[in-house]
CSV table of C-alpha atoms and ligand atoms in Angstrom, one decimal:
chain,number,residue,atom,x,y,z
A,116,UNK,CA,-14.1,-2.3,-5.6
A,117,UNK,CA,-15.3,-0.9,-8.9
A,118,UNK,CA,-14.1,2.4,-10.2
A,119,UNK,CA,-15.7,5.3,-8.3
A,120,UNK,CA,-18.6,6.9,-10.1
A,121,UNK,CA,-17.4,10.3,-11.1
A,122,UNK,CA,-19.6,13.2,-9.8
A,123,UNK,CA,-20.0,16.4,-11.9
A,124,UNK,CA,-18.9,20.0,-11.7
A,125,UNK,CA,-21.3,22.9,-12.4
A,126,UNK,CA,-20.2,25.8,-14.5
A,127,UNK,CA,-21.9,29.1,-13.6
A,128,UNK,CA,-21.4,32.4,-15.3
A,129,UNK,CA,-22.4,35.6,-13.5
A,130,UNK,CA,-23.8,38.7,-15.3
A,131,UNK,CA,-26.7,41.1,-14.8
A,132,UNK,CA,-29.7,42.6,-16.8
A,133,UNK,CA,-28.0,46.0,-17.4
A,134,UNK,CA,-26.8,45.0,-20.9
A,135,UNK,CA,-30.1,44.0,-22.5
A,136,UNK,CA,-31.3,40.7,-23.9
A,137,UNK,CA,-28.9,40.3,-26.8
A,138,UNK,CA,-25.7,40.5,-24.8
A,139,UNK,CA,-27.1,38.0,-22.3
A,140,UNK,CA,-27.7,35.5,-25.1
A,141,UNK,CA,-24.1,36.0,-26.2
A,142,UNK,CA,-22.9,35.6,-22.6
A,143,UNK,CA,-24.8,32.3,-22.4
A,144,UNK,CA,-23.3,31.1,-25.7
A,145,UNK,CA,-19.9,31.9,-24.5
A,146,UNK,CA,-20.4,30.2,-21.1
A,147,UNK,CA,-21.8,27.2,-22.9
A,148,UNK,CA,-18.7,27.0,-25.0
A,149,UNK,CA,-16.3,27.3,-22.1
A,150,UNK,CA,-18.2,24.7,-20.1
A,151,UNK,CA,-18.0,22.3,-23.1
A,152,UNK,CA,-14.3,23.0,-23.4
A,153,UNK,CA,-13.8,22.1,-19.7
A,154,UNK,CA,-16.1,19.1,-20.1
A,155,UNK,CA,-14.0,17.8,-23.0
A,156,UNK,CA,-10.6,18.5,-21.5
A,157,UNK,CA,-8.6,15.3,-20.9
A,158,UNK,CA,-6.9,17.1,-17.9
A,159,UNK,CA,-10.3,17.4,-16.1
A,160,UNK,CA,-11.5,14.0,-14.8
A,161,UNK,CA,-15.1,15.1,-14.1
A,162,UNK,CA,-17.9,16.0,-16.4
A,163,UNK,CA,-18.6,19.8,-16.4
A,164,UNK,CA,-22.2,20.9,-16.8
A,165,UNK,CA,-23.2,24.3,-18.1
A,166,UNK,CA,-25.7,25.6,-15.5
A,167,UNK,CA,-26.7,28.7,-17.3
A,168,UNK,CA,-26.2,32.4,-16.7
A,169,UNK,CA,-27.2,33.9,-13.4
A,170,UNK,CA,-28.5,37.5,-13.4
A,171,UNK,CA,-30.2,38.0,-10.0
A,172,UNK,CA,-29.8,37.3,-6.4
A,173,UNK,CA,-32.7,34.8,-6.5
A,174,UNK,CA,-31.2,32.9,-9.3
A,175,UNK,CA,-27.8,32.7,-7.6
A,176,UNK,CA,-29.3,31.6,-4.3
A,177,UNK,CA,-31.5,29.0,-6.0
A,178,UNK,CA,-28.5,27.6,-7.9
A,179,UNK,CA,-26.3,27.4,-4.8
A,180,UNK,CA,-29.0,25.6,-2.9
A,181,UNK,CA,-29.6,23.2,-5.8
A,182,UNK,CA,-25.8,22.5,-5.8
A,183,UNK,CA,-25.9,21.6,-2.1
A,184,UNK,CA,-28.9,19.5,-2.6
A,185,UNK,CA,-27.6,17.5,-5.6
A,186,UNK,CA,-25.7,14.5,-4.7
A,187,UNK,CA,-23.9,14.4,-8.1
A,188,UNK,CA,-22.5,17.9,-7.7
A,189,UNK,CA,-18.9,17.9,-6.4
A,190,UNK,CA,-18.2,21.6,-6.9
A,191,UNK,CA,-18.9,24.8,-8.7
A,192,UNK,CA,-16.8,26.7,-11.2
A,193,UNK,CA,-17.8,30.3,-11.2
A,194,UNK,CA,-16.9,33.2,-13.5
A,195,UNK,CA,-18.2,36.7,-13.9
A,196,UNK,CA,-18.3,37.1,-17.7
A,197,UNK,CA,-19.6,40.6,-17.3
A,198,UNK,CA,-20.0,42.7,-14.3
A,199,UNK,CA,-22.2,40.8,-11.8
A,200,UNK,CA,-22.8,43.1,-8.8
A,201,UNK,CA,-21.7,40.8,-6.0
A,202,UNK,CA,-24.2,41.8,-3.3
A,203,UNK,CA,-26.4,39.5,-5.4
A,204,UNK,CA,-24.0,36.6,-4.5
A,205,UNK,CA,-23.9,37.1,-0.8
A,206,UNK,CA,-26.9,34.9,0.2
A,207,UNK,CA,-26.0,32.1,-2.1
A,208,UNK,CA,-22.3,32.0,-1.3
A,209,UNK,CA,-22.9,32.4,2.4
A,210,UNK,CA,-24.9,29.1,2.5
A,211,UNK,CA,-22.9,27.2,-0.1
A,212,UNK,CA,-21.2,24.1,1.2
A,213,UNK,CA,-19.8,22.8,-2.1
A,214,UNK,CA,-16.1,23.5,-3.1
A,215,UNK,CA,-15.7,26.6,-5.3
A,216,UNK,CA,-13.3,27.3,-8.1
A,217,UNK,CA,-13.1,30.9,-9.3
A,218,UNK,CA,-12.1,30.7,-13.0
A,219,UNK,CA,-10.8,34.2,-13.8
A,220,UNK,CA,-10.9,33.9,-17.5
A,221,UNK,CA,-12.1,35.9,-20.5
A,222,UNK,CA,-14.0,34.5,-23.5
A,223,UNK,CA,-11.8,36.4,-25.9
A,224,UNK,CA,-8.1,35.6,-25.9
A,225,UNK,CA,-6.1,38.3,-27.7
A,226,UNK,CA,-7.4,41.8,-27.9
A,227,UNK,CA,-8.5,42.9,-31.4
A,228,UNK,CA,-6.6,46.1,-31.0
A,229,UNK,CA,-7.6,47.8,-34.3
A,230,UNK,CA,-11.3,46.8,-34.0
A,231,UNK,CA,-11.9,47.2,-30.3
A,232,UNK,CA,-15.0,49.3,-29.5
A,233,UNK,CA,-17.3,49.8,-26.5
A,234,UNK,CA,-19.4,46.8,-27.5
A,235,UNK,CA,-16.3,44.6,-27.2
A,236,UNK,CA,-15.4,46.3,-23.9
A,237,UNK,CA,-18.9,45.7,-22.5
A,238,UNK,CA,-18.9,42.0,-23.4
A,239,UNK,CA,-15.4,41.2,-22.1
A,240,UNK,CA,-15.5,42.6,-18.6
A,241,UNK,CA,-14.3,39.8,-16.4
A,242,UNK,CA,-11.1,41.7,-15.6
A,243,UNK,CA,-13.2,43.9,-13.3
A,244,UNK,CA,-16.3,41.8,-13.0
A,245,UNK,CA,-14.3,39.0,-11.3
A,246,UNK,CA,-12.7,41.5,-9.0
A,247,UNK,CA,-16.1,42.4,-7.7
A,248,UNK,CA,-17.0,38.8,-7.2
A,249,UNK,CA,-13.7,37.9,-5.6
A,250,UNK,CA,-14.1,40.9,-3.2
A,251,UNK,CA,-17.3,39.4,-1.8
A,252,UNK,CA,-15.9,35.9,-1.6
A,253,UNK,CA,-12.9,37.2,0.4
A,254,UNK,CA,-15.2,39.4,2.6
A,255,UNK,CA,-17.3,36.3,3.4
A,256,UNK,CA,-14.2,34.2,4.0
A,257,UNK,CA,-15.2,31.6,1.3
A,258,UNK,CA,-12.6,28.9,0.9
A,259,UNK,CA,-11.8,28.7,-2.8
A,260,UNK,CA,-9.2,28.2,-5.5
A,261,UNK,CA,-8.6,31.0,-8.0
A,262,UNK,CA,-7.3,30.0,-11.5
A,263,UNK,CA,-6.3,32.8,-13.9
A,264,UNK,CA,-5.8,32.5,-17.6
A,265,UNK,CA,-7.5,31.8,-20.9
A,266,UNK,CA,-9.9,28.8,-20.7
A,267,UNK,CA,-8.2,27.1,-23.7
A,268,UNK,CA,-4.7,27.3,-22.1
A,269,UNK,CA,-3.5,23.8,-21.2
A,270,UNK,CA,-1.9,25.1,-18.0
A,271,UNK,CA,-5.3,26.5,-16.9
A,272,UNK,CA,-7.1,23.3,-17.7
A,273,UNK,CA,-4.4,21.3,-15.8
A,274,UNK,CA,-5.0,23.5,-12.7
A,275,UNK,CA,-8.8,23.1,-13.0
A,276,UNK,CA,-8.1,19.4,-13.3
A,277,UNK,CA,-6.1,19.2,-10.1
A,278,UNK,CA,-8.8,21.0,-8.3
A,279,UNK,CA,-11.4,18.7,-9.8
A,280,UNK,CA,-9.4,15.7,-8.4
A,281,UNK,CA,-9.4,17.3,-5.0
A,282,UNK,CA,-13.2,17.9,-5.2
A,283,UNK,CA,-13.7,14.3,-6.2
A,284,UNK,CA,-11.6,13.2,-3.2
A,285,UNK,CA,-13.8,15.4,-1.0
A,286,UNK,CA,-16.9,14.1,-2.6
A,287,UNK,CA,-15.8,10.6,-1.9
A,288,UNK,CA,-14.9,11.5,1.7
A,289,UNK,CA,-18.4,12.7,2.3
A,290,UNK,CA,-19.8,9.3,1.8
A,291,UNK,CA,-16.9,7.1,2.8
A,292,UNK,CA,-17.4,4.5,5.5
A,293,UNK,CA,-14.3,3.0,7.2
A,294,UNK,CA,-14.5,-0.3,9.0
A,295,UNK,CA,-12.2,-0.9,11.9
A,296,UNK,CA,-11.6,-4.5,12.9
A,297,UNK,CA,-10.8,-4.3,16.5
A,298,UNK,CA,-9.2,-1.1,18.0
A,299,UNK,CA,-5.8,0.4,17.3
A,300,UNK,CA,-2.5,-1.2,18.4
A,301,UNK,CA,-2.2,-1.0,22.2
A,302,UNK,CA,-0.5,2.1,23.6
A,303,UNK,CA,0.1,3.7,20.2
A,304,UNK,CA,-0.6,7.5,20.1
A,305,UNK,CA,-0.5,8.6,16.5
A,306,UNK,CA,-3.1,6.2,15.2
A,307,UNK,CA,-5.6,7.5,17.7
A,308,UNK,CA,-7.8,10.5,17.0
A,309,UNK,CA,-11.2,12.2,17.1
A,310,UNK,CA,-13.5,10.2,14.9
A,311,UNK,CA,-16.4,12.6,15.5
A,312,UNK,CA,-14.3,15.6,14.4
A,313,UNK,CA,-13.1,13.7,11.4
A,314,UNK,CA,-16.7,13.1,10.3
A,315,UNK,CA,-17.5,16.8,10.9
A,316,UNK,CA,-14.5,18.1,8.9
A,317,UNK,CA,-13.9,15.5,6.3
A,318,UNK,CA,-17.2,13.6,6.1
A,319,UNK,CA,-16.1,10.0,6.5
A,320,UNK,CA,-17.4,7.8,9.3
A,321,UNK,CA,-15.4,5.2,11.1
A,322,UNK,CA,-17.2,2.2,12.7
A,323,UNK,CA,-15.7,-0.7,14.7
A,324,UNK,CA,-16.6,-4.3,14.1
A,325,UNK,CA,-15.4,-7.3,16.0
A,326,UNK,CA,-12.7,-9.2,14.2
A,327,UNK,CA,-14.9,-12.3,15.0
A,328,UNK,CA,-17.5,-11.0,12.6
A,329,UNK,CA,-14.8,-11.0,9.9
A,330,UNK,CA,-13.5,-14.4,10.9
A,331,UNK,CA,-17.1,-15.7,10.5
A,332,UNK,CA,-17.4,-14.3,7.0
A,333,UNK,CA,-14.0,-15.9,6.2
A,334,UNK,CA,-15.1,-19.3,7.5
A,335,UNK,CA,-18.3,-19.2,5.4
A,336,UNK,CA,-16.4,-19.0,2.1
A,337,UNK,CA,-17.1,-22.0,-0.2
A,338,UNK,CA,-14.1,-24.3,-1.1
A,339,UNK,CA,-14.9,-23.9,-4.8
A,340,UNK,CA,-14.4,-20.1,-4.5
A,341,UNK,CA,-11.1,-20.6,-2.8
A,342,UNK,CA,-10.0,-22.9,-5.7
A,343,UNK,CA,-10.8,-20.2,-8.1
A,344,UNK,CA,-8.8,-17.5,-6.3
A,345,UNK,CA,-5.8,-19.8,-5.7
A,346,UNK,CA,-5.8,-20.4,-9.5
A,347,UNK,CA,-5.9,-16.6,-10.1
A,348,UNK,CA,-2.9,-16.2,-7.7
A,349,UNK,CA,-0.9,-18.7,-9.8
A,350,UNK,CA,-1.9,-16.9,-12.9
A,351,UNK,CA,-1.1,-13.4,-11.8
A,352,UNK,CA,2.0,-13.9,-9.7
A,353,UNK,CA,5.1,-15.9,-9.4
A,354,UNK,CA,4.1,-18.2,-6.5
A,355,UNK,CA,7.3,-19.1,-4.6
A,356,UNK,CA,7.3,-22.1,-2.3
A,357,UNK,CA,3.9,-21.4,-0.7
A,358,UNK,CA,2.3,-24.5,0.8
A,359,UNK,CA,-1.1,-25.1,-0.7
A,360,UNK,CA,-2.8,-25.0,2.7
A,361,UNK,CA,-1.4,-21.5,3.6
A,362,UNK,CA,-2.3,-20.2,0.1
A,363,UNK,CA,-5.8,-21.5,0.5
A,364,UNK,CA,-6.1,-19.8,3.9
A,365,UNK,CA,-4.9,-16.5,2.4
A,366,UNK,CA,-7.4,-16.8,-0.4
A,367,UNK,CA,-10.2,-17.6,2.0
A,368,UNK,CA,-9.3,-14.5,4.0
A,369,UNK,CA,-9.3,-12.3,0.9
A,370,UNK,CA,-12.7,-13.6,-0.2
A,371,UNK,CA,-14.2,-13.1,3.3
A,372,UNK,CA,-12.7,-9.6,3.7
A,373,UNK,CA,-13.9,-8.6,0.2
A,374,UNK,CA,-17.4,-9.9,0.9
A,375,UNK,CA,-17.6,-8.1,4.3
A,376,UNK,CA,-16.5,-4.8,2.8
A,377,UNK,CA,-18.9,-5.1,-0.2
A,378,UNK,CA,-21.8,-6.1,2.0
A,379,UNK,CA,-21.3,-3.1,4.3
A,380,UNK,CA,-20.5,-0.6,1.6
A,381,UNK,CA,-17.1,0.1,3.2
A,382,UNK,CA,-14.4,1.9,1.1
A,383,UNK,CA,-11.6,1.5,3.6
A,384,UNK,CA,-10.6,-0.7,6.5
A,385,UNK,CA,-8.1,-1.3,9.3
A,386,UNK,CA,-6.9,-4.4,11.1
A,387,UNK,CA,-4.3,-5.1,13.8
A,388,UNK,CA,-2.0,-8.0,14.4
A,389,UNK,CA,-2.9,-7.9,18.1
A,390,UNK,CA,-6.5,-8.8,17.5
A,391,UNK,CA,-7.1,-11.6,14.9
A,392,UNK,CA,-9.5,-13.9,16.7
A,393,UNK,CA,-9.3,-17.2,14.9
A,394,UNK,CA,-8.1,-15.8,11.5
A,395,UNK,CA,-5.3,-18.2,10.6
A,396,UNK,CA,-2.9,-15.5,9.4
A,397,UNK,CA,-2.6,-11.7,9.5
A,398,UNK,CA,-4.2,-10.6,6.2
A,399,UNK,CA,-1.3,-9.8,3.8
A,400,UNK,CA,-2.0,-10.6,0.1
A,401,UNK,CA,-5.7,-9.9,0.8
A,402,UNK,CA,-5.0,-6.4,2.0
A,403,UNK,CA,-2.6,-5.8,-0.9
A,404,UNK,CA,-5.0,-6.9,-3.6
A,405,UNK,CA,-7.9,-5.0,-2.0
A,406,UNK,CA,-5.8,-1.8,-2.0
A,407,UNK,CA,-5.0,-2.4,-5.7
A,408,UNK,CA,-8.7,-2.5,-6.3
A,409,UNK,CA,-9.1,0.9,-4.7
A,410,UNK,CA,-9.8,0.2,-1.0
A,411,UNK,CA,-8.2,2.3,1.6
A,412,UNK,CA,-6.1,0.6,4.3
A,413,UNK,CA,-4.4,1.5,7.5
A,414,UNK,CA,-2.5,-1.1,9.6
A,415,UNK,CA,-2.7,-1.4,13.4
A,416,UNK,CA,-6.1,0.3,13.6
A,417,UNK,CA,-4.9,3.4,11.7
A,418,UNK,CA,-8.3,4.7,10.5
A,419,UNK,CA,-6.9,8.1,9.4
A,420,UNK,CA,-4.5,6.6,7.0
A,421,UNK,CA,-7.1,4.1,5.8
A,422,UNK,CA,-9.4,6.9,4.9
A,423,UNK,CA,-6.6,9.0,3.3
A,424,UNK,CA,-5.5,6.0,1.2
A,425,UNK,CA,-9.0,5.6,-0.2
A,426,UNK,CA,-9.4,9.4,-0.8
A,427,UNK,CA,-6.0,9.5,-2.5
A,428,UNK,CA,-6.9,6.5,-4.7
A,429,UNK,CA,-10.0,8.3,-5.9
A,430,UNK,CA,-8.1,11.5,-6.5
A,431,UNK,CA,-5.6,9.5,-8.7
A,432,UNK,CA,-8.3,7.8,-10.7
A,433,UNK,CA,-7.2,7.0,-14.2
A,434,UNK,CA,-3.7,8.3,-13.7
A,435,UNK,CA,-0.7,5.9,-14.0
A,436,UNK,CA,1.8,5.3,-11.2
A,437,UNK,CA,-0.2,3.8,-8.3
A,438,UNK,CA,-0.5,4.6,-4.6
A,439,UNK,CA,-0.1,2.7,-1.4
A,440,UNK,CA,-0.3,2.6,2.4
A,441,UNK,CA,3.3,3.1,3.5
A,442,UNK,CA,5.6,3.4,6.5
A,443,UNK,CA,9.0,5.0,6.9
A,444,UNK,CA,10.7,1.8,8.0
A,445,UNK,CA,14.5,2.3,8.1
A,446,UNK,CA,17.2,4.7,6.8
A,447,UNK,CA,20.2,4.5,4.7
A,448,UNK,CA,22.3,7.3,6.2
A,449,UNK,CA,25.0,7.2,3.5
A,450,UNK,CA,26.9,10.5,3.7
A,451,UNK,CA,26.5,11.4,0.0
A,452,UNK,CA,23.0,10.1,-0.7
A,453,UNK,CA,20.8,9.4,2.4
A,454,UNK,CA,17.5,7.6,1.6
A,455,UNK,CA,14.4,6.1,3.2
A,456,UNK,CA,13.5,2.5,2.9
A,457,UNK,CA,9.7,2.4,3.2
A,458,UNK,CA,7.8,-0.9,3.7
A,459,UNK,CA,5.4,-2.5,6.1
A,460,UNK,CA,5.0,-5.9,7.7
A,461,UNK,CA,3.0,-7.0,4.6
A,462,UNK,CA,0.6,-4.4,3.4
A,463,UNK,CA,2.0,-2.5,0.4
A,464,UNK,CA,-0.2,-2.0,-2.6
A,465,UNK,CA,1.0,-3.8,-5.8
A,466,UNK,CA,-0.2,-0.8,-7.9
A,467,UNK,CA,3.3,0.7,-7.2
A,468,UNK,CA,5.2,-2.5,-8.2
A,469,UNK,CA,8.0,-2.1,-10.8
A,470,UNK,CA,7.6,-5.8,-12.0
A,471,UNK,CA,5.2,-8.7,-11.5
A,472,UNK,CA,5.1,-9.4,-7.7
A,473,UNK,CA,6.2,-12.7,-6.2
A,474,UNK,CA,3.8,-14.4,-3.9
A,475,UNK,CA,5.8,-15.6,-0.9
A,476,UNK,CA,5.3,-16.9,2.6
A,477,UNK,CA,7.6,-16.1,5.5
A,478,UNK,CA,7.2,-16.0,9.3
A,479,UNK,CA,6.0,-12.9,11.0
A,480,UNK,CA,7.7,-12.5,14.4
A,481,UNK,CA,4.7,-10.9,16.0
A,482,UNK,CA,1.1,-11.8,16.4
A,483,UNK,CA,1.4,-15.5,17.2
A,484,UNK,CA,-0.4,-16.7,14.1
A,485,UNK,CA,0.6,-18.9,11.1
A,486,UNK,CA,3.0,-17.5,8.6
A,487,UNK,CA,1.3,-14.9,6.4
A,488,UNK,CA,1.2,-15.0,2.5
A,489,UNK,CA,2.3,-11.7,0.9
A,490,UNK,CA,3.2,-10.1,-2.4
A,491,UNK,CA,6.9,-9.1,-2.6
A,492,UNK,CA,8.1,-6.5,-5.0
A,493,UNK,CA,10.2,-3.3,-5.5
A,494,UNK,CA,8.3,0.0,-6.1
A,495,UNK,CA,9.0,1.6,-9.4
A,496,UNK,CA,11.1,4.8,-9.6
A,497,UNK,CA,9.6,8.3,-10.1
A,498,UNK,CA,8.4,11.5,-8.5
A,499,UNK,CA,5.8,11.0,-5.8
A,500,UNK,CA,4.4,12.5,-2.6
A,501,UNK,CA,4.2,11.1,0.8
A,502,UNK,CA,1.1,12.3,2.7
A,503,UNK,CA,-0.2,11.9,6.2
A,504,UNK,CA,-3.2,13.0,8.2
A,505,UNK,CA,-2.6,13.7,11.9
A,506,UNK,CA,-4.8,14.8,14.8
A,507,UNK,CA,-3.2,17.5,16.9
A,508,UNK,CA,-6.1,17.6,19.4
A,509,UNK,CA,-7.5,20.9,18.2
A,510,UNK,CA,-7.3,20.2,14.4
A,511,UNK,CA,-6.3,17.9,11.7
A,512,UNK,CA,-3.0,18.5,9.8
A,513,UNK,CA,-2.3,17.2,6.3
A,514,UNK,CA,1.4,16.8,6.1
A,515,UNK,CA,3.0,16.3,2.6
A,516,UNK,CA,6.6,15.6,1.6
A,517,UNK,CA,7.7,15.6,-2.1
A,518,UNK,CA,10.0,12.6,-2.7
A,519,UNK,CA,11.8,10.9,-5.5
A,520,UNK,CA,11.4,7.1,-5.5
A,521,UNK,CA,14.6,5.5,-6.7
A,522,UNK,CA,15.8,2.0,-7.6
A,523,UNK,CA,17.4,0.3,-4.6
A,524,UNK,CA,21.2,0.6,-5.0
A,525,UNK,CA,21.5,-3.2,-4.6
A,526,UNK,CA,19.0,-6.1,-4.7
A,527,UNK,CA,17.4,-7.0,-1.4
A,528,UNK,CA,17.2,-10.8,-1.7
A,529,UNK,CA,16.6,-11.4,2.0
A,530,UNK,CA,13.9,-8.8,2.6
A,531,UNK,CA,10.5,-10.7,2.6
A,532,UNK,CA,8.3,-7.6,2.1
A,533,UNK,CA,7.4,-5.2,-0.7
A,534,UNK,CA,9.4,-1.9,-0.4
A,535,UNK,CA,10.0,1.5,-1.8
A,536,UNK,CA,13.3,3.5,-1.6
A,537,UNK,CA,13.0,7.2,-1.8
A,538,UNK,CA,14.9,10.5,-1.5
A,539,UNK,CA,12.8,13.0,0.3
A,540,UNK,CA,13.1,16.7,-0.6
A,541,UNK,CA,15.0,18.8,0.1
A,542,UNK,CA,17.1,15.9,1.6
A,543,UNK,CA,16.6,13.3,4.3
A,544,UNK,CA,18.0,15.2,7.3
A,545,UNK,CA,16.0,18.4,6.6
A,546,UNK,CA,12.8,16.5,5.5
A,547,UNK,CA,12.9,14.3,8.6
A,548,UNK,CA,13.6,17.2,10.9
A,549,UNK,CA,10.6,19.1,9.5
A,550,UNK,CA,8.4,16.0,9.6
A,551,UNK,CA,9.3,15.3,13.2
A,552,UNK,CA,8.8,19.0,14.2
A,553,UNK,CA,5.4,18.8,12.5
A,554,UNK,CA,4.5,15.7,14.6
A,555,UNK,CA,4.1,13.6,11.5
A,556,UNK,CA,3.3,9.9,11.8
A,557,UNK,CA,5.2,6.9,10.6
A,558,UNK,CA,2.2,5.7,8.5
A,559,UNK,CA,1.6,7.6,5.3
A,560,UNK,CA,0.2,7.3,1.8
A,561,UNK,CA,2.7,7.2,-1.0
A,562,UNK,CA,1.2,8.4,-4.3
A,563,UNK,CA,3.0,8.9,-7.6
A,564,UNK,CA,0.3,10.7,-9.7
A,565,UNK,CA,-0.6,13.2,-7.0
A,566,UNK,CA,1.0,16.6,-6.6
A,567,UNK,CA,1.0,19.1,-3.8
A,568,UNK,CA,-1.4,21.4,-5.5
A,569,UNK,CA,-4.2,18.8,-5.5
A,570,UNK,CA,-3.7,18.1,-1.8
A,571,UNK,CA,-3.6,21.9,-1.1
A,572,UNK,CA,-6.9,22.3,-2.9
A,573,UNK,CA,-8.3,19.4,-0.8
A,574,UNK,CA,-7.1,21.0,2.4
A,575,UNK,CA,-8.6,24.4,1.3
A,576,UNK,CA,-12.0,22.9,0.5
A,577,UNK,CA,-12.1,20.9,3.8
A,578,UNK,CA,-10.7,23.7,5.9
A,579,UNK,CA,-7.9,21.6,7.4
A,580,UNK,CA,-4.3,22.7,7.9
A,581,UNK,CA,-1.8,21.8,5.1
A,582,UNK,CA,2.0,21.7,5.7
A,583,UNK,CA,4.3,20.9,2.8
A,584,UNK,CA,7.9,19.8,2.9
A,585,UNK,CA,9.5,20.3,-0.5
A,586,UNK,CA,12.8,21.4,-2.2
A,587,UNK,CA,12.5,24.9,-0.6
A,588,UNK,CA,12.0,23.7,3.0
A,589,UNK,CA,14.4,25.1,5.6
A,590,UNK,CA,13.7,23.6,9.0
A,591,UNK,CA,13.9,26.9,11.0
A,592,UNK,CA,11.5,28.7,8.6
A,593,UNK,CA,9.3,25.6,8.7
A,594,UNK,CA,9.1,25.6,12.5
A,595,UNK,CA,8.0,29.3,12.3
A,596,UNK,CA,5.3,28.4,9.8
A,597,UNK,CA,4.0,25.8,12.3
A,598,UNK,CA,3.8,28.5,15.0
A,599,UNK,CA,2.0,30.9,12.7
A,600,UNK,CA,-0.5,28.1,11.8
A,601,UNK,CA,-1.0,27.4,15.5
A,602,UNK,CA,-2.0,31.0,16.1
A,603,UNK,CA,-4.3,31.0,13.0
A,604,UNK,CA,-6.1,27.8,13.9
A,605,UNK,CA,-6.4,28.5,17.6
A,606,UNK,CA,-8.4,31.6,16.8
A,607,UNK,CA,-11.0,29.9,14.7
B,288,LIG,MN1,2.7,0.1,11.0
C-alpha cells in the first residue's frame, strides 16, 4: 500500500467588522502568517491552508459547510484573533462534522510594555475573544481540543501536530474498508462486535468475503511473479532452511492477497486459521509484509483490531519506530521485574524489528495446513503504547496502556515467532488488573511513535470512550473511573 495521501487542515481566524477595514487587513495578514507557520512546522504532518478571516454568521456557516463538503479537509483550526461575537458561530458549529482544534494563541508574543496603547489592545484580543468563542463551543457541546500558547512555541506546534495525526487517522477511518475472509474464530467473544455501530461512529466499513475468493486469486498468480518475490525474500531476509516449495506457496499467497486488497481498495483485513479453504498455509510472511506496507490486520476475524492497526499506521506516518498487530501471549512473573511476552502465531509486523528478520518455516499445531513461512525477529526496545478497541454493547472503548519495550533478558532460540517483551506502566500486576477490569482484549496494536495524547484526541473527535493505563494508574481509582464513564455514556 502506498503512503496515504495527506489531507489538509483549514486555519480560520474569527473577527468582526467593528474595528474598520484597516485592522481587518492586519488580522488577515497575521492569520496568514500563523497558518504559514503551522503549514511549515515539521511537527505538523498535514498541510495547513489559510482560509481567510470570518466576520459574519453567513461567512462562518458557509465556511463550515464547505469544510464538511470538502473531501480533502480533515479538520479546522480556529482562533478568534479579535473579539468575534460567538452567536455568529452557532449555526456553523452546530452543523460542523469535521474535527475542531481551538488554538488559543495571540499574534504578538511579549507585551511591549512601554509602547502599549489602545490600538495594540484592540488588535491583540484573543485573551477575551477566544473565551467568547469557547463559551459557545462548550454550550453547544462541540467536541474539540484546546491548545494554549504562542504559535511559534515548539510545544504548541507539537500538540497541534498530535491532534493533526489524530485527525488524519479519523479521516482515514472515514473511508477505510476492511475485508474479512470468513468469520471470526468460533466461540470467541471479544473479536465480535457491532459493525454497523462501528461504521456510524468511526466511519470504516467491514465486509465479508469467502476465503475461496482469496484462494482463487492466489491460484491465478503467474509463476514468473512468484519467482520474483522469492528472489526478493532471499535478498531482504536471512532465509533459514525453508524448502523451495513452501517458500513459493508463501510468496503466491502474498501476491494473491496483495492483489485482492488492491483491487478492492481495502486498507485492512482479517483471516482465521479455522477457515482457509484450499490455501496451502495460514498466511504468515504475507500478512507481516502487508502490515509493513501499511495495511491493517487482525487475526482470527478480529476486524476491530484490523481497522485500528490501519488507523494507527496512518497516524504514525513518517515517524520512526513502527507499529504492529500484537497479542499479550505469556508472562514473566519474576518478583523483581515482571514483564509481558507479546507475540502471535505468525503475524507480527517487521516494522518493529530490531534487526534483519529471519525467514523460517515451522509447524503450526492448529489449522491442519502445511507449515507456514514466517519472519522471526525481536522487537526493538523503546517507549510505546498498546491500544485496543473493544465493543461493550452500548459503546466502543479505546483502551490504552503505556509500556516500555525492553530487550529480552535472554535469547529465545526455540521460539519460532516474532516477539516483543515489555514492561507495562505502572507495573504488570496493576496494569493487567486495570486492563482486565476494563474488559480489554488480548489483541492489541503496539505502536512506538504514538502517544496517549494523539489517541485521546482521536477518541474526542470520534466521541468514543478513552481509558488510559499509565504510570499514575491505581486500580481502585481506575475502577471508579470506569463506573463514572458508565454513567456518562449511558445517559447519551
Ligand atoms: Mn490471536
